[in-house]
Amino acid sequence: MGQSRRLRSGPGGAPRLETGPERCGGRRAGGSGAAMAAPGPRQCGGSCCCPCPALRRRLPVLRWLPRYNPAWLRLDLVAGLSVGLTVVPQALAYAEVAGLPPEYGLYSSFMGCFVYCFLGTAKDVTLGPTAIMSLLVSSYAFHEPVYAILLTFLSGCIQLAMGLLHLGFLLDFISCPVIKGFTSAAAITISFNQIKNILGLRGIPRQFFLQVFETLRRIGETRAGDAVLGLACLAVLAGLRAMKSCLPRAAHVEPLPVRVSYHIVWTTTTARNALVVLFAGLVAYSFQVMGSQPFTLIGSIPRGLPPFRLPRFSMTTPNGTIPFQSMVEDMGVGLAVVPLMGLLETVAIAKAFASQNDYRIDPNQELLAMGFANILGSFVSSYPITGSFGRTAVNAQSGVCTPAGGLVTGALVLLSLVYLTSLFYYIPKAALAAVIISAVVPMFDAGIFRTLWRVKRLDLVPLCVTFLLCFWEIQYGIMAGMLVSGILLLYSIARPPVKVSEVLDGDMLLVQPWSSLHFPAVECLRDAVCSHALTAASPPRSVILDCCHISSIDYTVVAGLAELLQELHKHGLSLAFCSLQDPVLQVLLSAGLEGFQHFPSQEEAAQAPVLLVRMRPDGLEHPLGSIVPAVSLLVPVPHNSPLAAGQRKVLDLR
């Protein structure tokens, strides 16, 4: 192989593989108390794995599979099973949020696991249905599986194209206040959407404000069985979540009974969703056997795997056939919102866990993985999927070492579809509603309002705009928030902070822009200079423009600076540039500005005397300080000139 390999003990006593001088991505396993290596995308180099670097870059599995350590298999199996026990009940519940039959949640839960194992660059991330994506699907798929599957295919194509064109930077234009406003509003919307299932109400509209009105109006129709079971499930889930957050990590030096107890409690709290749904299903089955059923059940789910086929590009209805073009027009802005929000959620989760567990990801490769996962998912009747923060956290805390844990999760979902769908009949909707509410409540970030009020109050504007409008329509909230954020960004570009100060007892004016100059900002700079240099009671003799913070300029800025030079020269003032960065200096030199002079630093610019040469075509002398209608040239005087430093001399040429 050409490289030495050695096994070292990790923090928990578990083996950690090192290859040559370069370690294959160490990590800390959260819940298991072990530490294993996980190959990051740029940490498992070497031509021994694959002779083609481009193929290794596009297929990250080739980076870690040749170095797979059998000692990692146990932790990958445990992590895959833990995530699988979480995703099955969540998938059934999220299908309800998306307005689709429950089996579509399971159809959406396995293909992403398989695809990401081969194409993903974050070992912790797990793809599948999420609360946010389910809410978006309910808005743009109109509760029709055909629309949802076509939306999956088109979203995957868009994500794949973005990955191939390296357009991941577009996600950076969705600011944190917009994301927080959207997720907080979504948490409230999704939670309240499940209140009807907790109370056993039917026929409640899905529009938020109508939903609130109808739920409050019909609260007297609450089914006691559903309400008691739903509230009990919520209490148990909240208690298990609190228990897990307070669970101390068991060290290897602890006695065996302590470690066994720890693993029992940890498994119980991690698989709390599956345990609560199983318990509720047993209760419902018991009542069914006794001949009464106080709960609303999810009902029959088709048994077996979904057919592998192309998504349908038209839909037959009793009124005729809806063609592909009309379906695309119906989905409208959802074709932009769904893929972008899916990518944003996945990349954000991947970056967070990569930073926490000490490895790196490739954002553009993540786009490719998401695109292929959705395209192939549409062939098995999946609705759009994305990275799940909750299940990714379970994966990381379970001690997953490689993306191979996703294979176990996907296999568990497939086994559920083949063998367990008949048992899903007895799952009460109130229990699934409790699972959803428990999952989305932590998404509401009340602290962000206080934080922005303390840090930067202007950022509360896009936050509040997004938060409030998302209750009306999700797309309006996101678009309005992005628009407000864009306006604030453009305003900061058009009106950059400019510091103007007098030096040398008012003989010199120092102008310091604190950011790069682009064409909307040139008028702001000219106004700042002219308002201080030309309208002051005792005007300065020269102006120094400190460009140390300016990294780029465009042609409009160059033209504006040329006009500023001419205007200052007409009033007998000189303008000097200092601390120019190389790209900016090259642009200004290429422009050939008349009278352009520059110095390496403020000190040299302040000490360098300037010779102002005025030329008259008629040969007559101009009084000192008068406006010259012909030509004004500024010539920097060498430092060894007899002219005194800091002075300005005028030479009239006839």
XYZ file of C-alpha atoms in Angstrom:
654
model
C 0.000 0.000 0.000
C 2.988 2.303 0.427
C 1.726 3.659 3.764
C 2.077 2.398 7.310
C -1.070 1.603 9.264
C -1.408 1.415 12.978
C -4.186 1.107 15.523
C -4.325 3.392 18.503
C -6.738 3.553 21.359
C -9.307 6.298 21.219
C -10.655 8.199 24.235
C -13.138 5.453 25.015
C -10.739 2.598 24.538
C -12.051 1.873 21.056
C -9.568 1.410 18.214
C -8.819 4.329 15.962
C -7.270 3.808 12.576
C -4.437 5.987 11.432
C -2.969 5.792 7.955
C 0.546 7.027 7.452
C 1.061 10.580 8.632
C -2.539 11.540 7.994
C -5.332 10.598 10.381
C -8.672 9.539 8.912
C -10.874 12.072 10.688
C -11.166 11.494 14.441
C -14.442 12.112 16.227
C -16.144 11.933 19.583
C -19.058 9.551 19.807
C -21.818 11.124 21.789
C -23.895 8.477 23.465
C -21.788 5.392 23.232
C -18.815 6.690 25.109
C -16.496 5.455 22.326
C -14.439 7.362 19.852
C -13.903 6.072 16.346
C -12.323 7.397 13.220
C -14.505 8.573 10.415
C -12.950 9.378 7.097
C -13.661 12.900 5.973
C -13.773 13.867 2.323
C -10.279 15.321 2.259
C -8.610 13.304 4.940
C -8.372 9.910 3.298
C -6.140 10.745 0.418
C -3.740 8.537 -1.391
C -3.766 6.933 -4.791
C -4.027 3.487 -3.216
C -7.791 3.807 -2.837
C -8.694 4.705 -6.377
C -6.538 5.447 -9.388
C -8.840 8.252 -10.525
C -8.970 11.317 -8.220
C -12.025 12.712 -10.050
C -13.964 9.498 -9.447
C -12.904 9.475 -5.800
C -14.104 13.057 -5.463
C -17.511 12.281 -6.974
C -17.893 8.947 -5.124
C -16.870 9.633 -1.527
C -17.519 5.985 -0.658
C -14.224 5.195 -2.407
C -12.400 7.273 0.198
C -13.541 5.371 3.286
C -14.597 1.901 2.106
C -11.066 0.592 1.301
C -10.008 1.610 4.814
C -13.116 0.337 6.586
C -12.181 -1.101 9.945
C -14.232 -4.123 11.128
C -14.201 -2.554 14.588
C -16.463 0.200 13.210
C -19.161 -2.271 12.136
C -20.738 -2.617 15.582
C -21.188 1.131 16.055
C -22.514 1.586 12.518
C -25.083 -1.168 13.171
C -26.160 0.367 16.483
C -26.467 3.823 14.917
C -28.398 2.519 11.912
C -30.859 0.643 14.117
C -31.309 3.658 16.412
C -32.089 5.939 13.485
C -34.373 3.305 11.950
C -36.421 3.025 15.137
C -36.787 6.808 15.020
C -37.543 7.251 11.332
C -40.362 4.672 10.990
C -42.832 6.363 13.364
C -41.731 9.811 12.218
C -42.239 8.878 8.564
C -45.803 7.781 9.239
C -46.431 11.019 11.105
C -44.781 13.350 8.579
C -46.879 11.905 5.770
C -49.865 13.283 7.668
C -48.216 16.720 7.746
C -47.607 16.503 3.982
C -51.268 15.630 3.417
C -50.402 12.234 1.907
C -51.310 8.641 2.850
C -49.015 7.272 5.594
C -47.221 4.789 3.322
C -45.644 7.663 1.388
C -43.704 8.611 4.485
C -42.109 5.157 4.474
C -41.539 5.291 0.710
C -39.551 8.500 1.318
C -37.368 7.063 4.073
C -35.045 4.500 2.487
C -33.724 5.686 -0.897
C -31.991 8.740 0.595
C -30.174 6.490 3.096
C -28.787 4.303 0.319
C -27.807 7.137 -2.031
C -26.163 9.239 0.658
C -24.024 6.285 1.745
C -22.297 6.407 -1.654
C -22.393 10.130 -2.465
C -22.515 11.979 0.873
C -19.507 13.556 2.545
C -20.849 13.779 6.123
C -20.879 10.519 8.040
C -23.527 11.740 10.518
C -26.187 13.077 8.126
C -29.266 10.984 7.417
C -31.744 11.902 4.670
C -35.483 11.386 4.768
C -38.800 13.149 5.357
C -38.738 16.090 7.754
C -41.320 18.355 9.310
C -40.216 21.408 7.299
C -40.192 19.588 3.974
C -43.529 17.921 4.727
C -45.070 21.317 5.407
C -43.724 22.635 2.094
C -45.046 19.586 0.245
C -48.490 20.122 1.731
C -48.456 23.645 0.284
C -47.231 22.800 -3.230
C -48.426 19.236 -3.875
C -52.098 19.909 -3.035
C -52.342 16.590 -1.101
C -51.935 14.682 -4.383
C -49.280 11.935 -4.478
C -48.726 12.469 -8.202
C -47.856 16.133 -7.625
C -45.627 15.243 -4.667
C -43.649 12.638 -6.636
C -43.219 14.957 -9.633
C -42.106 17.727 -7.268
C -39.489 15.306 -5.916
C -38.162 14.571 -9.414
C -38.000 18.216 -10.504
C -36.456 19.308 -7.192
C -33.787 16.640 -7.596
C -33.017 17.833 -11.131
C -32.639 21.418 -9.896
C -30.410 20.358 -7.006
C -28.283 18.199 -9.300
C -27.863 21.077 -11.757
C -26.861 23.406 -8.921
C -24.255 20.916 -7.779
C -22.792 20.452 -11.261
C -22.668 24.225 -11.807
C -21.233 24.863 -8.315
C -24.136 27.147 -7.394
C -24.140 26.271 -3.729
C -23.123 29.845 -2.907
C -26.709 30.921 -3.674
C -27.731 29.420 -0.329
C -25.600 32.057 1.382
C -28.128 34.709 0.339
C -30.732 33.212 2.676
C -29.854 34.976 5.910
C -30.053 33.500 9.393
C -32.991 35.755 10.472
C -35.007 34.499 7.486
C -34.231 30.869 8.346
C -35.053 31.382 12.025
C -38.275 33.183 11.194
C -39.352 30.411 8.840
C -38.484 27.519 11.159
C -40.119 29.177 14.176
C -43.313 29.844 12.226
C -43.212 26.306 10.837
C -42.907 24.879 14.348
C -46.061 26.694 15.427
C -47.931 25.846 12.205
C -47.045 22.151 12.299
C -47.771 21.830 16.014
C -51.169 23.455 15.758
C -51.923 21.367 12.678
C -51.647 18.280 14.907
C -53.947 19.602 17.621
C -56.919 18.269 15.647
C -55.472 14.753 15.860
C -54.758 15.142 19.576
C -58.380 16.171 20.110
C -59.818 13.694 17.597
C -61.426 16.408 15.432
C -62.160 15.890 11.738
C -62.819 18.225 8.837
C -60.463 20.969 10.079
C -59.106 23.152 7.217
C -55.330 23.287 6.690
C -54.989 27.073 6.313
C -53.532 28.276 9.607
C -55.956 31.039 10.555
C -59.015 29.001 9.519
C -57.525 26.072 11.391
C -57.223 28.071 14.597
C -60.779 29.382 14.253
C -62.344 25.986 13.513
C -60.401 24.184 16.238
C -61.482 26.680 18.890
C -65.073 26.667 17.606
C -65.346 22.877 17.657
C -63.328 22.139 20.766
C -66.498 20.826 22.390
C -66.439 17.880 19.935
C -63.168 16.568 21.403
C -62.924 12.752 21.648
C -61.899 11.917 25.198
C -59.919 8.807 24.220
C -57.767 10.605 21.657
C -57.173 13.569 23.960
C -56.110 11.427 26.931
C -53.837 9.233 24.835
C -52.328 12.180 22.951
C -51.563 14.178 26.090
C -50.133 11.089 27.800
C -47.833 10.422 24.829
C -46.713 14.055 24.854
C -45.891 13.852 28.562
C -43.930 10.615 28.144
C -41.971 11.965 25.164
C -41.153 15.175 27.020
C -40.006 13.212 30.053
C -37.799 10.876 28.017
C -36.294 13.819 26.139
C -35.468 15.560 29.428
C -34.023 12.327 30.808
C -31.746 11.953 27.799
C -30.489 15.526 28.045
C -29.558 14.932 31.705
C -28.068 11.481 31.166
C -24.385 11.424 32.226
C -21.941 9.530 30.062
C -20.813 6.207 31.514
C -17.056 5.735 31.614
C -15.349 2.409 30.916
C -14.023 2.344 34.478
C -17.572 2.098 35.848
C -18.792 -1.323 37.078
C -20.543 -3.532 34.534
C -24.063 -3.104 36.057
C -23.696 0.680 35.814
C -22.679 0.496 32.173
C -25.525 -1.890 31.345
C -28.017 0.385 33.087
C -26.645 3.342 31.159
C -27.075 1.602 27.801
C -30.622 0.518 28.696
C -31.639 4.061 29.629
C -29.845 5.523 26.620
C -31.564 3.086 24.213
C -34.954 3.783 25.791
C -34.613 7.541 25.508
C -33.168 7.397 21.971
C -35.917 5.088 20.655
C -38.624 6.957 22.576
C -40.725 7.627 19.457
C -40.866 3.951 18.512
C -41.586 2.888 22.103
C -44.412 5.409 22.548
C -46.017 4.452 19.226
C -45.645 0.744 20.073
C -47.251 1.239 23.474
C -50.117 3.266 21.967
C -50.627 0.609 19.307
C -50.835 -2.126 21.955
C -53.419 -0.103 23.876
C -55.487 0.440 20.728
C -55.234 -3.250 19.835
C -56.405 -4.216 23.320
C -59.513 -2.065 22.954
C -60.105 -3.525 19.486
C -60.033 -7.052 20.898
C -62.540 -6.035 23.582
C -64.930 -4.769 20.925
C -64.587 -1.006 21.403
C -62.237 1.549 19.911
C -61.983 4.996 21.568
C -59.089 6.096 19.339
C -58.811 7.293 15.743
C -56.457 4.897 13.934
C -54.339 5.519 10.846
C -55.947 2.509 9.138
C -54.682 0.172 6.443
C -51.319 0.655 4.774
C -50.491 -1.194 1.532
C -48.071 -4.011 2.159
C -44.874 -4.422 0.174
C -42.339 -2.258 -1.591
C -43.374 0.554 -3.936
C -42.938 -0.141 -7.671
C -39.755 1.191 -9.261
C -40.941 3.380 -12.129
C -40.674 6.827 -13.638
C -42.796 9.530 -12.007
C -45.975 10.386 -13.857
C -45.789 13.590 -15.891
C -49.559 14.000 -16.114
C -52.497 13.251 -13.850
C -55.880 11.844 -14.752
C -58.860 13.335 -12.957
C -62.629 12.897 -13.364
C -62.623 16.162 -15.327
C -59.850 15.130 -17.711
C -56.071 14.938 -17.820
C -53.790 17.572 -16.296
C -50.721 17.891 -18.564
C -47.151 18.327 -17.400
C -47.070 22.038 -18.185
C -50.145 22.719 -16.073
C -48.738 20.705 -13.179
C -45.523 22.739 -13.296
C -47.519 25.971 -13.373
C -49.577 24.782 -10.403
C -46.452 24.103 -8.346
C -45.103 27.528 -9.345
C -42.630 29.031 -6.903
C -42.496 25.722 -5.045
C -40.022 24.524 -7.674
C -37.587 27.084 -6.263
C -38.542 27.040 -2.580
C -38.541 23.249 -2.101
C -35.079 22.457 -3.566
C -33.465 25.514 -1.989
C -34.865 24.845 1.473
C -33.938 21.180 1.166
C -30.359 22.055 0.260
C -30.154 24.701 2.953
C -31.326 22.323 5.662
C -28.967 19.525 4.572
C -25.847 21.661 4.138
C -26.454 23.488 7.428
C -26.819 20.202 9.313
C -23.772 18.689 7.597
C -21.598 21.718 8.426
C -22.761 21.747 12.048
C -21.935 18.089 12.694
C -18.731 18.192 10.622
C -17.486 21.024 12.826
C -18.555 19.221 15.995
C -16.936 15.909 15.030
C -13.776 17.214 13.379
C -14.119 16.445 9.677
C -14.874 18.417 6.527
C -17.636 18.302 3.941
C -17.871 19.334 0.305
C -21.010 21.530 -0.114
C -21.180 21.001 -3.889
C -20.940 17.235 -3.425
C -23.779 17.508 -0.910
C -25.866 19.149 -3.641
C -25.131 16.251 -5.966
C -26.045 13.730 -3.273
C -29.321 15.515 -2.566
C -30.132 15.748 -6.274
C -29.539 12.047 -6.941
C -31.409 11.075 -3.758
C -34.520 12.978 -4.817
C -34.363 11.886 -8.457
C -34.034 8.205 -7.549
C -36.512 8.676 -4.719
C -39.154 9.816 -7.191
C -38.814 6.386 -8.868
C -40.065 4.749 -5.638
C -42.917 7.208 -4.952
C -41.004 9.401 -2.493
C -41.879 12.975 -1.743
C -38.998 15.501 -1.383
C -36.478 14.634 1.330
C -33.711 16.496 3.091
C -31.370 16.136 6.051
C -33.055 15.625 9.406
C -31.468 17.393 12.359
C -33.113 15.159 14.960
C -32.196 11.862 13.297
C -28.704 13.142 12.455
C -28.226 13.919 16.146
C -29.338 10.380 17.015
C -26.892 9.037 14.431
C -23.984 11.027 15.867
C -24.841 10.221 19.483
C -25.040 6.534 18.604
C -21.375 6.610 17.614
C -21.721 6.188 13.852
C -18.321 5.884 12.169
C -19.136 5.984 8.441
C -22.146 6.640 6.169
C -22.645 2.848 6.130
C -25.026 3.330 9.053
C -27.534 4.600 6.503
C -27.616 1.167 4.858
C -28.901 -0.328 8.118
C -31.539 2.390 8.465
C -32.751 1.933 4.886
C -32.885 -1.839 5.295
C -34.969 -1.493 8.466
C -37.483 0.707 6.624
C -37.719 -1.840 3.803
C -38.325 -4.635 6.316
C -41.067 -2.553 7.902
C -42.763 -2.121 4.532
C -42.610 -5.830 3.793
C -43.530 -7.340 7.168
C -44.973 -4.727 9.554
C -47.540 -2.718 7.616
C -50.404 -4.866 8.921
C -49.421 -3.894 12.466
C -49.387 -0.181 11.609
C -53.167 -0.352 11.256
C -53.569 -0.056 15.037
C -51.389 3.030 15.530
C -53.558 5.884 16.887
C -53.295 9.215 15.096
C -53.043 10.944 18.479
C -49.764 9.094 19.181
C -48.297 10.140 15.826
C -49.436 13.710 16.477
C -47.567 13.625 19.800
C -44.437 12.399 17.987
C -44.647 15.297 15.521
C -45.237 17.951 18.170
C -42.376 16.599 20.257
C -40.083 16.763 17.217
C -40.941 20.286 16.045
C -41.343 22.201 19.303
C -37.543 22.572 19.726
C -37.465 24.262 16.301
C -39.138 27.333 17.795
C -36.319 29.631 18.871
C -37.735 32.244 21.208
C -34.261 33.388 22.167
C -33.463 34.643 18.667
C -35.740 37.650 19.185
C -33.895 38.707 22.335
C -30.520 37.991 20.743
C -31.171 40.148 17.681
C -32.605 42.934 19.837
C -29.334 42.940 21.767
C -26.933 42.383 18.839
C -28.457 44.162 15.833
C -32.050 45.330 15.934
C -32.247 45.939 12.198
C -32.080 42.158 11.651
C -35.404 41.865 13.475
C -37.093 43.277 10.369
C -36.533 40.265 8.048
C -37.059 37.926 11.009
C -40.469 39.356 11.869
C -41.535 39.738 8.231
C -40.740 36.091 7.527
C -42.242 34.857 10.782
C -45.558 36.658 10.360
C -46.098 36.094 6.632
C -45.340 32.367 6.900
C -48.609 32.002 8.806
C -50.374 33.297 5.708
C -48.435 31.461 3.002
C -45.001 29.889 3.369
C -43.736 31.085 0.007
C -44.763 34.673 0.752
C -42.955 34.605 4.069
C -39.709 33.235 2.653
C -39.743 35.493 -0.414
C -40.594 38.592 1.609
C -37.887 37.828 4.152
C -35.293 37.310 1.413
C -36.416 40.541 -0.258
C -36.059 42.547 2.949
C -32.657 40.971 3.645
C -31.589 41.795 0.097
C -32.684 45.420 0.468
C -30.722 45.756 3.713
C -27.701 44.202 2.022
C -27.931 46.524 -0.984
C -28.352 49.540 1.287
C -25.158 48.659 3.144
C -23.369 48.401 -0.216
C -24.827 51.665 -1.513
C -24.154 53.576 1.708
C -20.913 52.244 3.146
C -19.600 53.843 6.335
C -17.144 56.655 5.515
C -15.032 58.249 8.229
C -13.887 61.823 7.547
C -11.364 63.477 9.862
C -9.049 66.490 9.794
C -5.308 66.100 10.300
C -2.348 68.493 10.471
C -4.402 71.226 12.136
C -7.087 71.111 9.473
C -4.703 71.430 6.505
C -5.474 67.909 5.367
C -8.711 65.907 5.169
C -8.458 62.148 5.715
C -11.290 60.093 4.153
C -11.555 56.411 5.113
C -14.214 54.175 3.472
C -14.703 51.086 5.616
C -15.715 48.658 2.860
C -15.242 47.992 -0.828
C -16.661 50.516 -3.264
C -19.228 49.481 -5.841
C -21.153 51.661 -8.249
C -24.110 52.506 -5.941
C -21.654 53.891 -3.343
C -19.726 56.369 -5.493
C -22.187 59.232 -4.951
C -22.113 58.632 -1.191
C -18.315 58.936 -1.225
C -18.353 62.099 -3.362
C -20.922 63.731 -1.111
C -18.888 62.872 1.991
C -15.716 64.382 0.503
C -17.272 67.471 -1.034
C -19.432 68.302 1.979
C -16.334 68.484 4.190
C -13.742 69.793 1.731
C -15.674 72.440 -0.218
C -18.204 73.797 2.242
C -16.060 74.101 5.369
C -15.357 77.564 6.841
C -11.608 76.972 6.469
C -11.230 74.388 3.700
C -8.286 71.969 3.837
C -5.421 72.192 1.402
C -5.492 68.543 0.355
C -7.551 65.363 0.665
C -6.186 61.873 1.335
C -8.358 58.863 0.429
C -7.295 55.894 2.576
C -8.121 52.747 0.560
C -6.843 50.065 2.941
C -10.353 48.576 3.345
C -11.177 48.679 -0.377
C -10.549 45.340 -2.081
C -12.400 45.916 -5.362
C -13.875 48.710 -7.459
C -15.738 48.823 -10.754
C -15.730 51.166 -13.739
C -18.491 53.391 -12.375
C -16.422 53.995 -9.254
C -13.385 54.852 -11.414
C -15.455 57.357 -13.386
C -16.776 58.872 -10.162
C -13.261 59.224 -8.754
C -12.138 60.951 -11.966
C -14.965 63.476 -11.591
C -14.051 63.966 -7.932
C -10.425 64.660 -8.894
C -11.490 67.279 -11.417
C -13.902 68.938 -8.997
C -11.306 69.192 -6.234
C -8.658 70.506 -8.657
C -10.993 73.250 -9.823
C -11.202 74.440 -6.246
C -7.448 74.296 -5.767
C -7.410 71.099 -3.747
C -5.308 68.006 -4.292
C -6.465 64.414 -3.886
C -4.035 61.621 -3.043
C -4.675 57.893 -2.610
C -2.896 55.739 -0.052
C -2.777 52.104 1.084
C -4.095 50.833 -2.239
C -4.380 47.071 -2.586
C -2.862 45.632 -5.751
C -6.132 44.831 -7.621
C -7.488 48.330 -6.962
C -4.175 49.981 -7.900
C -4.036 48.109 -11.191
C -7.557 49.246 -12.087
C -6.787 52.888 -11.314
C -3.487 52.817 -13.217
C -5.188 51.222 -16.204
C -7.820 53.975 -16.181
C -5.134 56.663 -16.654
C -6.698 59.188 -14.285
C -5.377 62.715 -14.791
C -3.546 63.924 -11.688
C -3.634 60.499 -10.041
C -1.073 60.086 -7.269
C -0.781 57.355 -4.666
C 1.359 56.560 -1.651
C 1.992 53.359 0.319
C 0.661 54.730 3.630
C -1.130 57.631 5.297
C 2.099 58.952 6.806
C 3.869 59.207 3.448
C 0.836 60.797 1.831
C 0.640 63.394 4.620
C 4.344 64.257 4.394
C 4.618 64.419 0.609
C 4.362 68.025 -0.726
C 2.329 68.565 -3.851
C 3.096 70.897 -6.763
C -0.043 72.258 -8.374
C 0.683 73.306 -11.963
C -1.870 75.549 -13.657
C -1.717 76.195 -17.361
C -3.535 78.971 -19.221
C -3.839 79.021 -22.954
C -3.951 82.846 -22.981
C -0.785 83.253 -20.926
C -2.491 85.390 -18.274
C -1.822 84.739 -14.618
C -4.572 83.383 -12.427
C -4.865 84.626 -8.884
C -3.958 82.008 -6.289
C -6.979 79.938 -5.418
C -9.053 80.976 -8.457
C -10.813 78.381 -10.579
C -8.767 77.269 -13.547
C -10.863 76.842 -16.700
C -8.136 75.121 -18.647
C -5.864 72.315 -17.378
C -4.854 71.440 -13.794
C -2.066 68.974 -13.165
C -0.972 67.641 -9.799
C 2.651 66.587 -9.714
C 4.016 64.922 -6.563
C 7.287 66.522 -5.510
C 10.178 64.214 -4.570
C 11.086 64.006 -0.906
C 14.517 65.622 -1.515
C 12.902 68.716 -3.053
C 13.627 72.083 -1.341
C 9.875 72.470 -0.946
C 8.909 72.127 2.690
C 7.078 68.956 3.649
C 3.348 69.333 3.835
C 3.341 72.602 1.829
C 1.669 73.242 -1.510
C 3.190 75.489 -4.183
C 1.560 76.913 -7.280
C 3.414 77.423 -10.526
C 1.732 79.381 -13.305
C 2.894 78.486 -16.791
C 2.455 81.041 -19.606
